[in-house]
mmCIF file of C-alpha atoms in Angstrom:
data_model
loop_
_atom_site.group_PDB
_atom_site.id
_atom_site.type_symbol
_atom_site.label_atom_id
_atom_site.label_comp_id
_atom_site.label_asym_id
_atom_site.label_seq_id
_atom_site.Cartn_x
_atom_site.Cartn_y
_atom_site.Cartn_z
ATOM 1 C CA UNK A 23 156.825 -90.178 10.989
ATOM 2 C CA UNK A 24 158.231 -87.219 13.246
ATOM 3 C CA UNK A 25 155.895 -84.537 14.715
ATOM 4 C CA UNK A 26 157.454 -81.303 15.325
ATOM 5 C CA UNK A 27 155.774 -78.947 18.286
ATOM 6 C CA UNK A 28 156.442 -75.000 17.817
ATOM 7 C CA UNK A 29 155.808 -72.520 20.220
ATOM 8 C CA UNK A 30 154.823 -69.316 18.650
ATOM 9 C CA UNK A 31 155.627 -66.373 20.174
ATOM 10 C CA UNK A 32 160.110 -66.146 20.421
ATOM 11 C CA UNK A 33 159.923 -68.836 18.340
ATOM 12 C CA UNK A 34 157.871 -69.023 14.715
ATOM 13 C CA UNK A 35 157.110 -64.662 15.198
ATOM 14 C CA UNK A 36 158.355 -61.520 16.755
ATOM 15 C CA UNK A 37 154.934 -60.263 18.448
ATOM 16 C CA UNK A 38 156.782 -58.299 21.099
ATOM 17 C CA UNK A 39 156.158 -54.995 19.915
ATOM 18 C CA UNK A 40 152.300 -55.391 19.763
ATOM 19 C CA UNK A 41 152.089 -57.088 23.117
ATOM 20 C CA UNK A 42 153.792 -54.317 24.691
ATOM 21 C CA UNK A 43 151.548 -51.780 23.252
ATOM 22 C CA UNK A 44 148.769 -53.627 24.045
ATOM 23 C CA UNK A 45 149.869 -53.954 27.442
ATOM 24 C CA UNK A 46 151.051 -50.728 28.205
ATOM 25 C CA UNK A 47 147.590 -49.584 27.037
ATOM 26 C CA UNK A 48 145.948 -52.237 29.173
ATOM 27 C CA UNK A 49 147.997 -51.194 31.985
ATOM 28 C CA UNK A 50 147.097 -47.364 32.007
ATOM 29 C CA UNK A 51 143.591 -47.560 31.444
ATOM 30 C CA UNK A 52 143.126 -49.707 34.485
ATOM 31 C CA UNK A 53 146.111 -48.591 36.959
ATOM 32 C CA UNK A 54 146.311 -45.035 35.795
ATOM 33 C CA UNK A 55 149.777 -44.932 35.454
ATOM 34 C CA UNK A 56 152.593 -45.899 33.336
ATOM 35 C CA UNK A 57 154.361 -49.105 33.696
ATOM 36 C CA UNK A 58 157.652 -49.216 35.483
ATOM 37 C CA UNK A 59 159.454 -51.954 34.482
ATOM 38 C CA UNK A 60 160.356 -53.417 31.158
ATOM 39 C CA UNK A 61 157.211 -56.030 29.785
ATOM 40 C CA UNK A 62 159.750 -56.813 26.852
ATOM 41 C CA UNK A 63 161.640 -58.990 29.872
ATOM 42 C CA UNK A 64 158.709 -60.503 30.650
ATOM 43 C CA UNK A 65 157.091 -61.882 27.621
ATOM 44 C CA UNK A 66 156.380 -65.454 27.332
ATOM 45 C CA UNK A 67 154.125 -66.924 30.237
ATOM 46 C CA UNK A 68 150.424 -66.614 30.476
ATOM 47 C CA UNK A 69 149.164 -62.759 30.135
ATOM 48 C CA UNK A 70 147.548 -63.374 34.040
ATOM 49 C CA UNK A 71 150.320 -64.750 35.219
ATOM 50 C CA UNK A 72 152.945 -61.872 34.169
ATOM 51 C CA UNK A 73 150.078 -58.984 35.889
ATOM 52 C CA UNK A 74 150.122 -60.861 39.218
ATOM 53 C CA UNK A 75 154.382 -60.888 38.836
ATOM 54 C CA UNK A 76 154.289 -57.141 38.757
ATOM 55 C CA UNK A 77 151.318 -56.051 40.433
ATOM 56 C CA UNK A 78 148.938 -57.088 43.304
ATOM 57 C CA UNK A 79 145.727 -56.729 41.078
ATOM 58 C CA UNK A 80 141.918 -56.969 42.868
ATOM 59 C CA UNK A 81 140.109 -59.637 40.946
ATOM 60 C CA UNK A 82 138.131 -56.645 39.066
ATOM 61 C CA UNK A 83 141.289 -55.334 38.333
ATOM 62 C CA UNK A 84 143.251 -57.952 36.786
ATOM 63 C CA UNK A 85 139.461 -58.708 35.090
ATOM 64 C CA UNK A 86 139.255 -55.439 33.366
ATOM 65 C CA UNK A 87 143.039 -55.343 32.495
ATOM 66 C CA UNK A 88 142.293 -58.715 30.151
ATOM 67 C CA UNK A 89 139.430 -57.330 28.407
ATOM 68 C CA UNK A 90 141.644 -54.025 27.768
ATOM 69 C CA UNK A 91 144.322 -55.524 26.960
ATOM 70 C CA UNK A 92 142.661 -58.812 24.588
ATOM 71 C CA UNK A 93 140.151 -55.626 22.742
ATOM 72 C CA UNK A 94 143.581 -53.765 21.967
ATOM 73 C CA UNK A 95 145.613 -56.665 20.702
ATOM 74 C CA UNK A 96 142.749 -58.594 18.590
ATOM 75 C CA UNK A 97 142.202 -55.404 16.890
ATOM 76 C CA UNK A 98 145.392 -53.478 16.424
ATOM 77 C CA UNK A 99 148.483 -55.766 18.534
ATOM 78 C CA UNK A 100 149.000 -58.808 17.084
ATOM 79 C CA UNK A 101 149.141 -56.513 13.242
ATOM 80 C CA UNK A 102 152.421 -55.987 14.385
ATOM 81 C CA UNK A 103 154.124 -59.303 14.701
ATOM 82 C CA UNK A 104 156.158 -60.326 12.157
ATOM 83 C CA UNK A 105 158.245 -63.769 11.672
ATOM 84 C CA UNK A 106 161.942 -64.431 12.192
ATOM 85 C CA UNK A 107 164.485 -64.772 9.643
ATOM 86 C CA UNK A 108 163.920 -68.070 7.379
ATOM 87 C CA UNK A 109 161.143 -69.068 9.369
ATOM 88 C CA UNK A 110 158.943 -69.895 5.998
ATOM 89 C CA UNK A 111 162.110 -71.893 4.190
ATOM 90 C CA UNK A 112 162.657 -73.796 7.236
ATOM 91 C CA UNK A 113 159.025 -74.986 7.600
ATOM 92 C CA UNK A 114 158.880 -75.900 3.845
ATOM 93 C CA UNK A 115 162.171 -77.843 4.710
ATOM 94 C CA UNK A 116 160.451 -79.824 7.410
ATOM 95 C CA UNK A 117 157.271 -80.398 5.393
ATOM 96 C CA UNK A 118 158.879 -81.498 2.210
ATOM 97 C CA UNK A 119 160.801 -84.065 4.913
ATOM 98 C CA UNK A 120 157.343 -85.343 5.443
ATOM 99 C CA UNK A 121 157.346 -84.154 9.728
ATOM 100 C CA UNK A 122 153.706 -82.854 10.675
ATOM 101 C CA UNK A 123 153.866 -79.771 12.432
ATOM 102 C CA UNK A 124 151.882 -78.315 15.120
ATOM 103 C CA UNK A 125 151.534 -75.725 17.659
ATOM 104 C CA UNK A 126 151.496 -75.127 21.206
ATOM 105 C CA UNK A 127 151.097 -71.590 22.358
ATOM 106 C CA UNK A 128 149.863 -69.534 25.569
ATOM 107 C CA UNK A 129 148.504 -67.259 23.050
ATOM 108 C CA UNK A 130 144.581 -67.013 23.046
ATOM 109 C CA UNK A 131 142.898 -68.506 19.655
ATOM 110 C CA UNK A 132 141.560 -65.709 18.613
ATOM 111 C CA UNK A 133 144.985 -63.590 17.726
ATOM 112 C CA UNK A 134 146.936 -66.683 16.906
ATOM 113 C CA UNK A 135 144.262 -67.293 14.241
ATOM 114 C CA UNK A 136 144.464 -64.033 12.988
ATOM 115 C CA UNK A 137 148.804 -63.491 13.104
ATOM 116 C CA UNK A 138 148.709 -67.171 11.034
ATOM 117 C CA UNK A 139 146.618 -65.503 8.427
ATOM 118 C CA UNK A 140 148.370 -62.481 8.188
ATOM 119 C CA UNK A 141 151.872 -63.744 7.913
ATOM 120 C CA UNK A 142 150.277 -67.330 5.309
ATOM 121 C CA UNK A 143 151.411 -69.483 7.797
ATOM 122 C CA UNK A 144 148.157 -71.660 8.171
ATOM 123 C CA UNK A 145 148.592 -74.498 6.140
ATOM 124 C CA UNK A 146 151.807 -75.700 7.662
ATOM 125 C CA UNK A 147 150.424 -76.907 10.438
ATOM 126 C CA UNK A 148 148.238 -80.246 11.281
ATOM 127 C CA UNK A 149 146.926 -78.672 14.413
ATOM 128 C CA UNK A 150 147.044 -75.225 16.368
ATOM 129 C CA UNK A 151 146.434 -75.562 20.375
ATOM 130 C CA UNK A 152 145.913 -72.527 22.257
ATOM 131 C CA UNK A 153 145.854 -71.893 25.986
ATOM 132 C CA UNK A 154 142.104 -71.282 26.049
ATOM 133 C CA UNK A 155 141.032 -73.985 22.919
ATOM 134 C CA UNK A 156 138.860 -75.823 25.153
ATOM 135 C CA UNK A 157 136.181 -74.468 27.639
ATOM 136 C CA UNK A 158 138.795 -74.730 30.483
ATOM 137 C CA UNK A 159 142.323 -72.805 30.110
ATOM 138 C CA UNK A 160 144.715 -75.503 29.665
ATOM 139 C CA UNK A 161 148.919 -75.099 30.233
ATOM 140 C CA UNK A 162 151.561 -75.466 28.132
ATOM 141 C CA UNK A 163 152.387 -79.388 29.708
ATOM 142 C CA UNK A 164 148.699 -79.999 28.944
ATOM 143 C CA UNK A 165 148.741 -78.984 24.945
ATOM 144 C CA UNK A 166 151.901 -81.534 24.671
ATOM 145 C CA UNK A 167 149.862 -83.925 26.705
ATOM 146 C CA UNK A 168 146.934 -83.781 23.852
ATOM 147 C CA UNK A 169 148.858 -83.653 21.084
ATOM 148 C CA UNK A 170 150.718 -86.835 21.822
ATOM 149 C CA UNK A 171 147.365 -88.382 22.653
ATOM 150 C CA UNK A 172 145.787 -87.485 19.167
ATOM 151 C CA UNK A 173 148.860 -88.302 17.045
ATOM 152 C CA UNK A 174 150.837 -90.906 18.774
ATOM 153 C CA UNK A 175 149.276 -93.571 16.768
ATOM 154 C CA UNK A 176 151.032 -91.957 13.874
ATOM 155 C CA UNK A 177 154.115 -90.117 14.666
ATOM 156 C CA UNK A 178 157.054 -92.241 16.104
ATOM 157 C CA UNK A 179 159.013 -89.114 17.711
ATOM 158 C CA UNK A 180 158.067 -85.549 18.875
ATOM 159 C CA UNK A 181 160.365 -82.738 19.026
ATOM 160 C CA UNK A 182 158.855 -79.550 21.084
ATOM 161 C CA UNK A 183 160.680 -76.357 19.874
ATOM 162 C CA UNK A 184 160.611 -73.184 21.919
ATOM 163 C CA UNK A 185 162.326 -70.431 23.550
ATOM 164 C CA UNK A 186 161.268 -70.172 26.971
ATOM 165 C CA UNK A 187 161.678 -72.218 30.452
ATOM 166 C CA UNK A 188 158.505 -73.012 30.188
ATOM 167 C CA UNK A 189 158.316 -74.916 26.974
ATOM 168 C CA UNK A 190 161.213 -76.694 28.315
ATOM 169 C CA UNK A 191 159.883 -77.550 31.136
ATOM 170 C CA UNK A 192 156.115 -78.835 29.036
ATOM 171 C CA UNK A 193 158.510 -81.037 26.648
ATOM 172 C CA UNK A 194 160.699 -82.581 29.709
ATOM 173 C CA UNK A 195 156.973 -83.676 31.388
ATOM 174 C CA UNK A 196 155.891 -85.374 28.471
ATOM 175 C CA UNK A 197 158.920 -86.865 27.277
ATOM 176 C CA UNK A 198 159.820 -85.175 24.190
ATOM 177 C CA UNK A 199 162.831 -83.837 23.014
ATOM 178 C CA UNK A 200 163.285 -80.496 23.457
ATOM 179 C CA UNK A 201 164.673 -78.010 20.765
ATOM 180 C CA UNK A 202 166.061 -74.553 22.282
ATOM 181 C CA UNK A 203 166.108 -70.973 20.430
ATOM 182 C CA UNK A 204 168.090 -68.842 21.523
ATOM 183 C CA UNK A 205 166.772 -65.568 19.629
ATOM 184 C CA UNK A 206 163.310 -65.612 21.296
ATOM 185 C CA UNK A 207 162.217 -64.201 24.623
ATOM 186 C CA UNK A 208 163.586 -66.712 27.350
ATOM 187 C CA UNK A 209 166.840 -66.953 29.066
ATOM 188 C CA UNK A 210 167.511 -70.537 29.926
ATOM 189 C CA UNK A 211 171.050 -71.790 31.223
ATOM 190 C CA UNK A 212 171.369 -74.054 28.451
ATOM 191 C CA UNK A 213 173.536 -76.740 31.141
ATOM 192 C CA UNK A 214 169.773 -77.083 32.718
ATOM 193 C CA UNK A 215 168.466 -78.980 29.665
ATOM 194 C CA UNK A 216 170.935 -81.694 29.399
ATOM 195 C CA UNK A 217 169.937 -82.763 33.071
#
């Protein structure tokens, strides 16, 4: 049996829009400006991670901008993802081709839970792993890492599909073959993942 990995976010759903209003609203209340720069370009790594990129936050700082920002998308945000083109046929495909699917997101639990409800994607998948599913925020190479360890007894061949650099790079650790879309946030030079 196959087991097929999905990132979310550029890859299953289109959550840009409620991200950046969530950020952007994040980002005033706590720096009392307006953002500069495009967040669109920067979607895709951990929310943390893409503050300290663009700013030089005090611990309070970047503290308070991920309550602001976490309040603002778990209530109002993530209502505004929606999924790609023939996402849904494409997952019945796979599941009617007996693969177990799964997924592997930087996305917090709480909001993934909620966008898989709202868009009736829950029962395709066997399991959901989320950056901060266990008491200590795990990476992207770490989900993989699990996921293999849980299932390998059962699924011959794993196939990690995503849209950033990152994915890429989570697949190439653990040995799985990775699956690149080109519609979602990342910009990789595709000759990188054939070395």
């Amino acid at each position: 049996m196959k087991g097929i990995i999905f990132d979310l976010d550029g890859t299953l759903i289109d959550s840009r829009n409620g991200i950046i209003e969530s950020f952007n609203y994040a980002y005033e209340r706590v720096f009392k400006k307006h953002p500069r720069f495009k967040i669109s370009d920067l979607i895709g790594p951990p929310l943390d991670e893409i503050l300290n990129n663009i700013e030089n936050p005090t611990i309070n700082q970047e503290k308070e901008f991920l309550i602001e920002f976490k309040n603002h998308y778990d209530h109002k945000g993530y209502k505004k993802s929606f999924l790609y083109d023939g996402v849904i046929e494409s997952l019945n495909q796979l599941k009617s081709k007996k693969m177990t699917l799964y997924i592997a997101t930087n996305k917090r639990l709480k909001p993934t839970l909620l966008i898989l409800k709202l868009l009736n994607l829950q029962s395709f998948f066997e399991e959901v792993i989320c950056s901060d599913s266990y008491k200590k925020k795990i990476s992207k190479i770490k989900m993989l890492e699990l996921i293999y360890q849980k299932q390998n007894h059962k699924i011959t061949k794993f196939f990690m599909i995503g849209d950033t650099i990152h994915d890429f790079e989570a697949s190439k650790k653990n040995q799985m073959e990775f699956i690149f879309v080109e519609y979602g946030y990342g910009k990789i030079n595709l000759s990188s993942l054939n070395k």
